[in-house]
């Protein structure tokens, strides 16, 4: 993080080329500074052992345990037909549980001599399941003798740091490398302003680095963590505060709706009243639109909380004030759907300038990549002349050829599917930067919003409009209880017999070429590694089997846009009973008569994605039903995830669960354009208070000194955080 000569030193000079290469390729560590900021994942005490009972499947783990027994077996195999094959099975224990280690072939001799009952060691490997028991195959290990000089030195102190490691580089080798570079920590330049550090009683950076890698007590670890968390939170928040500061300097045209214009005409037509939440959020947006610098607002709302209505009213307000509004959707299906529903909501107000249209109306045009040339030309003409006040489209809106008369507001639907470059290109189409409203139906906990979308102000819609029905969700364990799956298809039939419709969602399309290299490995891999269920196969099986006699259609991303639209229209019109689809239906598809959804291989989807998908049913007056089908065993983390989704409809609660299960790095990494995440000790959920305080402190520092001239250490840390990629990301955010 700190660009100081000693810390900039490339690792290959210090550790030798072989180790440095593995560190660069597998851990993304290149310099001494990078390695010093590669913190231990946790610590082991000599007298205290990891809970073997809690090991995660398929992860690379390091455990400290004692050998309970070791047995050498011989067996016959293809390589050793005369019963000369050797397998060493070692059972280790830590009081909480037992774990089997296996070594094969020539690899058995050394462990057979060394891993005697009673021996203690550190073991590292990937946890797998064999015969329903956890095991480590061919783990690397380091004996903890506690008497030999070398071991005592290396594991000085009672706390053994365990580092995030890889199969190529065990935790203890990383530990030794860190011992080599630790003296350089003295030269680390402190990014925190002194007043902040002293005011909060935080230790200086060199001391924190020393304590995190070589703690003598638990208090050392706590001191180091407290300090390093502040670094991460503060530097990131300063970067975001500078973005907000720069944005506030940009000019924008204030857009205030006319008193008796389009917006009032629209509100008068509404057959229902807006929820309190919608009114509150609309006020926040209208206040922003009235200012002379661009609005940057994130609108979070549960599936079905009425975000589209809020966005539409904002667009109408801008049209009222003489500007144009553009709404960007991630897919054509969605753009068409938004267009249809907005035109329906507006009625004759969407036919401005046409015969039978309203005096106060405006044109609402659709612009997508697959439109015919004539329709496209007409839409572009309507935009240039200002005839069309509202345009809804896909990336096609961003193309150079598309020109606006006076673009005042950009609404981006489903932020996580929209690259920053794209938002940027669209913003460049206004005479002055347009106002920006970003909508997402993926609930984001407050602190993540502050960290990932920290340059946007956040509004939340958290109540559902009247008339939405509850959705019952259940997990269907297809492997343990096949009759549950049979019952699931019966339930789908019952819904159809009652005049409703259903979705069946699969993770894969099924027209891919099968790759012979991906052939199955062995029987125990079957359940784990079989390819995900596919739309085309399942649709076929259902039509011939449990759902025969019903009208079943398929929908997936590789179909021609016209075909997709035709399928959606037939489903919306109620002509199709069951739609077997991929996640193309995840966002925005609105068919109030669809009441049931069966998600096949549900464990292959993320928590937020399942929540999004489920939001497609129960959109009318009848109750919704969502069945999550999985073959994963009861105790697996995948099943726990599914149970969590089945147990609550609160998206914010689920997003917390989702985050706790995946480490934050994934969340920020995704959002920050794939740049390597800067968060190593900061936990976005647990450290809510630190992030909120860091945001306040950062805002104050930037207000007082936007260029940070008085804080060279902070500037250095910022430069390291905002490497090229990240700088561009924030520039464009």
mmCIF file of N, CA and C in Angstrom, residues 369-444:
data_model
loop_
_atom_site.group_PDB
_atom_site.id
_atom_site.type_symbol
_atom_site.label_atom_id
_atom_site.label_comp_id
_atom_site.label_asym_id
_atom_site.label_seq_id
_atom_site.Cartn_x
_atom_site.Cartn_y
_atom_site.Cartn_z
ATOM 1 N N UNK A 369 -31.028 -3.286 -30.207
ATOM 2 C CA UNK A 369 -30.152 -3.683 -31.306
ATOM 3 C C UNK A 369 -30.859 -4.444 -32.404
ATOM 4 N N UNK A 370 -31.944 -5.164 -32.070
ATOM 5 C CA UNK A 370 -32.530 -6.053 -33.080
ATOM 6 C C UNK A 370 -33.704 -5.409 -33.825
ATOM 7 N N UNK A 371 -33.926 -4.090 -33.613
ATOM 8 C CA UNK A 371 -35.052 -3.440 -34.298
ATOM 9 C C UNK A 371 -34.774 -3.324 -35.789
ATOM 10 N N UNK A 372 -35.841 -3.294 -36.570
ATOM 11 C CA UNK A 372 -35.677 -3.106 -38.023
ATOM 12 C C UNK A 372 -35.137 -1.709 -38.307
ATOM 13 N N UNK A 373 -34.533 -1.553 -39.500
ATOM 14 C CA UNK A 373 -33.878 -0.277 -39.831
ATOM 15 C C UNK A 373 -34.852 0.895 -39.790
ATOM 16 N N UNK A 374 -36.030 0.713 -40.346
ATOM 17 C CA UNK A 374 -36.972 1.836 -40.439
ATOM 18 C C UNK A 374 -37.405 2.293 -39.048
ATOM 19 N N UNK A 375 -37.764 1.304 -38.194
ATOM 20 C CA UNK A 375 -38.233 1.635 -36.842
ATOM 21 C C UNK A 375 -37.111 2.329 -36.073
ATOM 22 N N UNK A 376 -35.895 1.850 -36.289
ATOM 23 C CA UNK A 376 -34.748 2.394 -35.588
ATOM 24 C C UNK A 376 -34.491 3.835 -36.013
ATOM 25 N N UNK A 377 -34.595 4.034 -37.346
ATOM 26 C CA UNK A 377 -34.330 5.384 -37.878
ATOM 27 C C UNK A 377 -35.354 6.357 -37.287
ATOM 28 N N UNK A 378 -36.622 5.932 -37.236
ATOM 29 C CA UNK A 378 -37.687 6.795 -36.717
ATOM 30 C C UNK A 378 -37.424 7.126 -35.244
ATOM 31 N N UNK A 379 -37.023 6.092 -34.456
ATOM 32 C CA UNK A 379 -36.764 6.309 -33.027
ATOM 33 C C UNK A 379 -35.641 7.328 -32.848
ATOM 34 N N UNK A 380 -34.573 7.187 -33.665
ATOM 35 C CA UNK A 380 -33.435 8.102 -33.513
ATOM 36 C C UNK A 380 -33.808 9.530 -33.908
ATOM 37 N N UNK A 381 -34.690 9.624 -34.906
ATOM 38 C CA UNK A 381 -35.158 10.942 -35.340
ATOM 39 C C UNK A 381 -35.946 11.604 -34.207
ATOM 40 N N UNK A 382 -36.827 10.799 -33.559
ATOM 41 C CA UNK A 382 -37.633 11.333 -32.452
ATOM 42 C C UNK A 382 -36.754 11.823 -31.301
ATOM 43 N N UNK A 383 -35.575 11.189 -31.134
ATOM 44 C CA UNK A 383 -34.687 11.601 -30.041
ATOM 45 C C UNK A 383 -33.989 12.912 -30.370
ATOM 46 N N UNK A 384 -33.521 13.015 -31.621
ATOM 47 C CA UNK A 384 -32.762 14.202 -32.014
ATOM 48 C C UNK A 384 -33.644 15.440 -32.013
ATOM 49 N N UNK A 385 -34.908 15.277 -32.464
ATOM 50 C CA UNK A 385 -35.783 16.451 -32.537
ATOM 51 C C UNK A 385 -36.381 16.786 -31.180
ATOM 52 N N UNK A 386 -36.306 15.843 -30.230
ATOM 53 C CA UNK A 386 -36.900 16.116 -28.923
ATOM 54 C C UNK A 386 -38.360 15.716 -28.886
ATOM 55 N N UNK A 387 -38.849 15.143 -29.992
ATOM 56 C CA UNK A 387 -40.230 14.659 -30.069
ATOM 57 C C UNK A 387 -40.473 13.614 -28.974
ATOM 58 N N UNK A 388 -39.458 12.712 -28.791
ATOM 59 C CA UNK A 388 -39.594 11.669 -27.773
ATOM 60 C C UNK A 388 -38.984 12.180 -26.478
ATOM 61 N N UNK A 389 -39.821 12.242 -25.439
ATOM 62 C CA UNK A 389 -39.310 12.699 -24.144
ATOM 63 C C UNK A 389 -38.646 11.558 -23.392
ATOM 64 N N UNK A 390 -39.106 10.320 -23.657
ATOM 65 C CA UNK A 390 -38.591 9.174 -22.910
ATOM 66 C C UNK A 390 -38.124 8.107 -23.888
ATOM 67 N N UNK A 391 -36.931 7.583 -23.675
ATOM 68 C CA UNK A 391 -36.465 6.467 -24.502
ATOM 69 C C UNK A 391 -36.062 5.325 -23.578
ATOM 70 N N UNK A 392 -36.423 4.106 -23.986
ATOM 71 C CA UNK A 392 -36.055 2.936 -23.194
ATOM 72 C C UNK A 392 -35.258 2.038 -24.107
ATOM 73 N N UNK A 393 -34.111 1.568 -23.659
ATOM 74 C CA UNK A 393 -33.321 0.752 -24.566
ATOM 75 C C UNK A 393 -32.253 -0.051 -23.876
ATOM 76 N N UNK A 394 -31.513 -0.789 -24.713
ATOM 77 C CA UNK A 394 -30.376 -1.580 -24.222
ATOM 78 C C UNK A 394 -29.112 -0.791 -24.523
ATOM 79 N N UNK A 395 -27.970 -1.486 -24.555
ATOM 80 C CA UNK A 395 -26.695 -0.821 -24.885
ATOM 81 C C UNK A 395 -26.787 -0.042 -26.195
ATOM 82 N N UNK A 396 -27.769 -0.412 -27.035
ATOM 83 C CA UNK A 396 -27.905 0.259 -28.333
ATOM 84 C C UNK A 396 -27.999 1.775 -28.148
ATOM 85 N N UNK A 397 -28.484 2.207 -26.981
ATOM 86 C CA UNK A 397 -28.629 3.647 -26.713
ATOM 87 C C UNK A 397 -27.288 4.359 -26.667
ATOM 88 N N UNK A 398 -26.248 3.559 -26.402
ATOM 89 C CA UNK A 398 -24.950 4.173 -26.132
ATOM 90 C C UNK A 398 -24.179 4.441 -27.415
ATOM 91 N N UNK A 399 -24.642 3.793 -28.509
ATOM 92 C CA UNK A 399 -23.867 3.908 -29.752
ATOM 93 C C UNK A 399 -23.679 5.359 -30.157
ATOM 94 N N UNK A 400 -22.555 5.594 -30.861
ATOM 95 C CA UNK A 400 -22.199 6.958 -31.265
ATOM 96 C C UNK A 400 -23.313 7.643 -32.052
ATOM 97 N N UNK A 401 -24.003 6.854 -32.869
ATOM 98 C CA UNK A 401 -24.987 7.465 -33.775
ATOM 99 C C UNK A 401 -26.173 8.065 -33.024
ATOM 100 N N UNK A 402 -26.431 7.578 -31.806
ATOM 101 C CA UNK A 402 -27.630 8.046 -31.095
ATOM 102 C C UNK A 402 -27.389 9.439 -30.501
ATOM 103 N N UNK A 403 -28.200 10.405 -30.941
ATOM 104 C CA UNK A 403 -28.048 11.777 -30.442
ATOM 105 C C UNK A 403 -29.342 12.209 -29.743
ATOM 106 N N UNK A 404 -29.187 12.996 -28.664
ATOM 107 C CA UNK A 404 -30.375 13.486 -27.955
ATOM 108 C C UNK A 404 -30.552 14.978 -28.215
ATOM 109 N N UNK A 405 -31.791 15.425 -28.043
ATOM 110 C CA UNK A 405 -32.059 16.856 -28.155
ATOM 111 C C UNK A 405 -31.543 17.544 -26.884
ATOM 112 N N UNK A 406 -31.928 16.996 -25.718
ATOM 113 C CA UNK A 406 -31.451 17.578 -24.450
ATOM 114 C C UNK A 406 -31.604 16.520 -23.351
ATOM 115 N N UNK A 407 -30.578 15.699 -23.174
ATOM 116 C CA UNK A 407 -30.683 14.580 -22.225
ATOM 117 C C UNK A 407 -30.530 15.103 -20.791
ATOM 118 N N UNK A 408 -31.579 14.900 -19.964
ATOM 119 C CA UNK A 408 -31.549 15.447 -18.612
ATOM 120 C C UNK A 408 -31.406 14.410 -17.511
ATOM 121 N N UNK A 409 -31.827 13.160 -17.793
ATOM 122 C CA UNK A 409 -31.794 12.134 -16.743
ATOM 123 C C UNK A 409 -31.497 10.772 -17.364
ATOM 124 N N UNK A 410 -30.599 10.041 -16.731
ATOM 125 C CA UNK A 410 -30.337 8.663 -17.151
ATOM 126 C C UNK A 410 -30.734 7.752 -15.997
ATOM 127 N N UNK A 411 -31.596 6.763 -16.286
ATOM 128 C CA UNK A 411 -31.968 5.769 -15.277
ATOM 129 C C UNK A 411 -31.332 4.451 -15.708
ATOM 130 N N UNK A 412 -30.501 3.871 -14.836
ATOM 131 C CA UNK A 412 -29.870 2.596 -15.168
ATOM 132 C C UNK A 412 -30.527 1.510 -14.330
ATOM 133 N N UNK A 413 -31.095 0.492 -15.012
ATOM 134 C CA UNK A 413 -31.768 -0.582 -14.289
ATOM 135 C C UNK A 413 -30.779 -1.710 -14.056
ATOM 136 N N UNK A 414 -30.760 -2.267 -12.849
ATOM 137 C CA UNK A 414 -29.883 -3.392 -12.519
ATOM 138 C C UNK A 414 -28.416 -3.061 -12.740
ATOM 139 N N UNK A 415 -27.928 -2.188 -11.885
ATOM 140 C CA UNK A 415 -26.552 -1.705 -11.942
ATOM 141 C C UNK A 415 -25.521 -2.800 -12.153
ATOM 142 N N UNK A 416 -25.690 -3.961 -11.457
ATOM 143 C CA UNK A 416 -24.580 -4.915 -11.489
ATOM 144 C C UNK A 416 -24.364 -5.515 -12.863
ATOM 145 N N UNK A 417 -25.276 -5.256 -13.798
ATOM 146 C CA UNK A 417 -25.048 -5.806 -15.135
ATOM 147 C C UNK A 417 -24.532 -4.736 -16.067
ATOM 148 N N UNK A 418 -24.303 -3.537 -15.532
ATOM 149 C CA UNK A 418 -23.957 -2.452 -16.413
ATOM 150 C C UNK A 418 -22.590 -1.922 -16.116
ATOM 151 N N UNK A 419 -21.699 -2.014 -17.077
ATOM 152 C CA UNK A 419 -20.327 -1.550 -16.853
ATOM 153 C C UNK A 419 -20.287 -0.050 -16.679
ATOM 154 N N UNK A 420 -19.248 0.378 -15.989
ATOM 155 C CA UNK A 420 -19.052 1.798 -15.732
ATOM 156 C C UNK A 420 -18.850 2.563 -17.033
ATOM 157 N N UNK A 421 -18.107 1.936 -17.968
ATOM 158 C CA UNK A 421 -17.827 2.609 -19.247
ATOM 159 C C UNK A 421 -19.150 2.966 -19.934
ATOM 160 N N UNK A 422 -20.130 2.041 -19.788
ATOM 161 C CA UNK A 422 -21.400 2.271 -20.471
ATOM 162 C C UNK A 422 -22.161 3.440 -19.853
ATOM 163 N N UNK A 423 -22.141 3.487 -18.508
ATOM 164 C CA UNK A 423 -22.819 4.622 -17.848
ATOM 165 C C UNK A 423 -22.171 5.909 -18.318
ATOM 166 N N UNK A 424 -20.842 5.844 -18.424
ATOM 167 C CA UNK A 424 -20.072 7.025 -18.770
ATOM 168 C C UNK A 424 -20.402 7.517 -20.173
ATOM 169 N N UNK A 425 -20.465 6.552 -21.114
ATOM 170 C CA UNK A 425 -20.726 6.913 -22.510
ATOM 171 C C UNK A 425 -22.076 7.610 -22.619
ATOM 172 N N UNK A 426 -23.047 7.121 -21.847
ATOM 173 C CA UNK A 426 -24.383 7.700 -21.937
ATOM 174 C C UNK A 426 -24.398 9.098 -21.312
ATOM 175 N N UNK A 427 -23.617 9.230 -20.233
ATOM 176 C CA UNK A 427 -23.584 10.546 -19.581
ATOM 177 C C UNK A 427 -22.982 11.593 -20.502
ATOM 178 N N UNK A 428 -22.101 11.139 -21.377
ATOM 179 C CA UNK A 428 -21.443 12.087 -22.287
ATOM 180 C C UNK A 428 -22.387 12.609 -23.355
ATOM 181 N N UNK A 429 -23.610 12.080 -23.424
ATOM 182 C CA UNK A 429 -24.528 12.497 -24.480
ATOM 183 C C UNK A 429 -25.338 13.745 -24.123
ATOM 184 N N UNK A 430 -25.214 14.216 -22.887
ATOM 185 C CA UNK A 430 -25.940 15.435 -22.517
ATOM 186 C C UNK A 430 -25.073 16.651 -22.821
ATOM 187 N N UNK A 431 -25.727 17.823 -22.979
ATOM 188 C CA UNK A 431 -24.937 19.045 -23.195
ATOM 189 C C UNK A 431 -24.134 19.330 -21.933
ATOM 190 N N UNK A 432 -24.774 19.074 -20.796
ATOM 191 C CA UNK A 432 -24.070 19.098 -19.514
ATOM 192 C C UNK A 432 -24.319 17.731 -18.895
ATOM 193 N N UNK A 433 -23.508 17.305 -17.898
ATOM 194 C CA UNK A 433 -23.743 15.959 -17.363
ATOM 195 C C UNK A 433 -25.192 15.800 -16.906
ATOM 196 N N UNK A 434 -25.896 14.752 -17.371
ATOM 197 C CA UNK A 434 -27.281 14.554 -16.935
ATOM 198 C C UNK A 434 -27.323 14.036 -15.495
ATOM 199 N N UNK A 435 -28.485 14.091 -14.888
ATOM 200 C CA UNK A 435 -28.688 13.483 -13.574
ATOM 201 C C UNK A 435 -28.694 11.965 -13.753
ATOM 202 N N UNK A 436 -28.290 11.239 -12.693
ATOM 203 C CA UNK A 436 -28.175 9.782 -12.821
ATOM 204 C C UNK A 436 -28.913 9.082 -11.680
ATOM 205 N N UNK A 437 -29.780 8.135 -12.054
ATOM 206 C CA UNK A 437 -30.479 7.328 -11.055
ATOM 207 C C UNK A 437 -30.178 5.870 -11.380
ATOM 208 N N UNK A 438 -29.573 5.172 -10.431
ATOM 209 C CA UNK A 438 -29.226 3.775 -10.633
ATOM 210 C C UNK A 438 -30.197 2.937 -9.809
ATOM 211 N N UNK A 439 -30.861 1.953 -10.441
ATOM 212 C CA UNK A 439 -31.814 1.131 -9.682
ATOM 213 C C UNK A 439 -31.269 -0.274 -9.519
ATOM 214 N N UNK A 440 -31.456 -0.863 -8.348
ATOM 215 C CA UNK A 440 -31.104 -2.272 -8.208
ATOM 216 C C UNK A 440 -32.140 -2.981 -7.358
ATOM 217 N N UNK A 441 -32.450 -4.219 -7.763
ATOM 218 C CA UNK A 441 -33.396 -5.010 -6.974
ATOM 219 C C UNK A 441 -32.631 -6.001 -6.113
ATOM 220 N N UNK A 442 -31.306 -5.942 -6.164
ATOM 221 C CA UNK A 442 -30.508 -6.813 -5.303
ATOM 222 C C UNK A 442 -30.270 -6.008 -4.035
ATOM 223 N N UNK A 443 -30.906 -6.370 -2.935
ATOM 224 C CA UNK A 443 -30.734 -5.545 -1.742
ATOM 225 C C UNK A 443 -29.268 -5.549 -1.324
ATOM 226 N N UNK A 444 -28.745 -4.389 -1.006
ATOM 227 C CA UNK A 444 -27.341 -4.280 -0.626
ATOM 228 C C UNK A 444 -27.306 -3.728 0.790
#
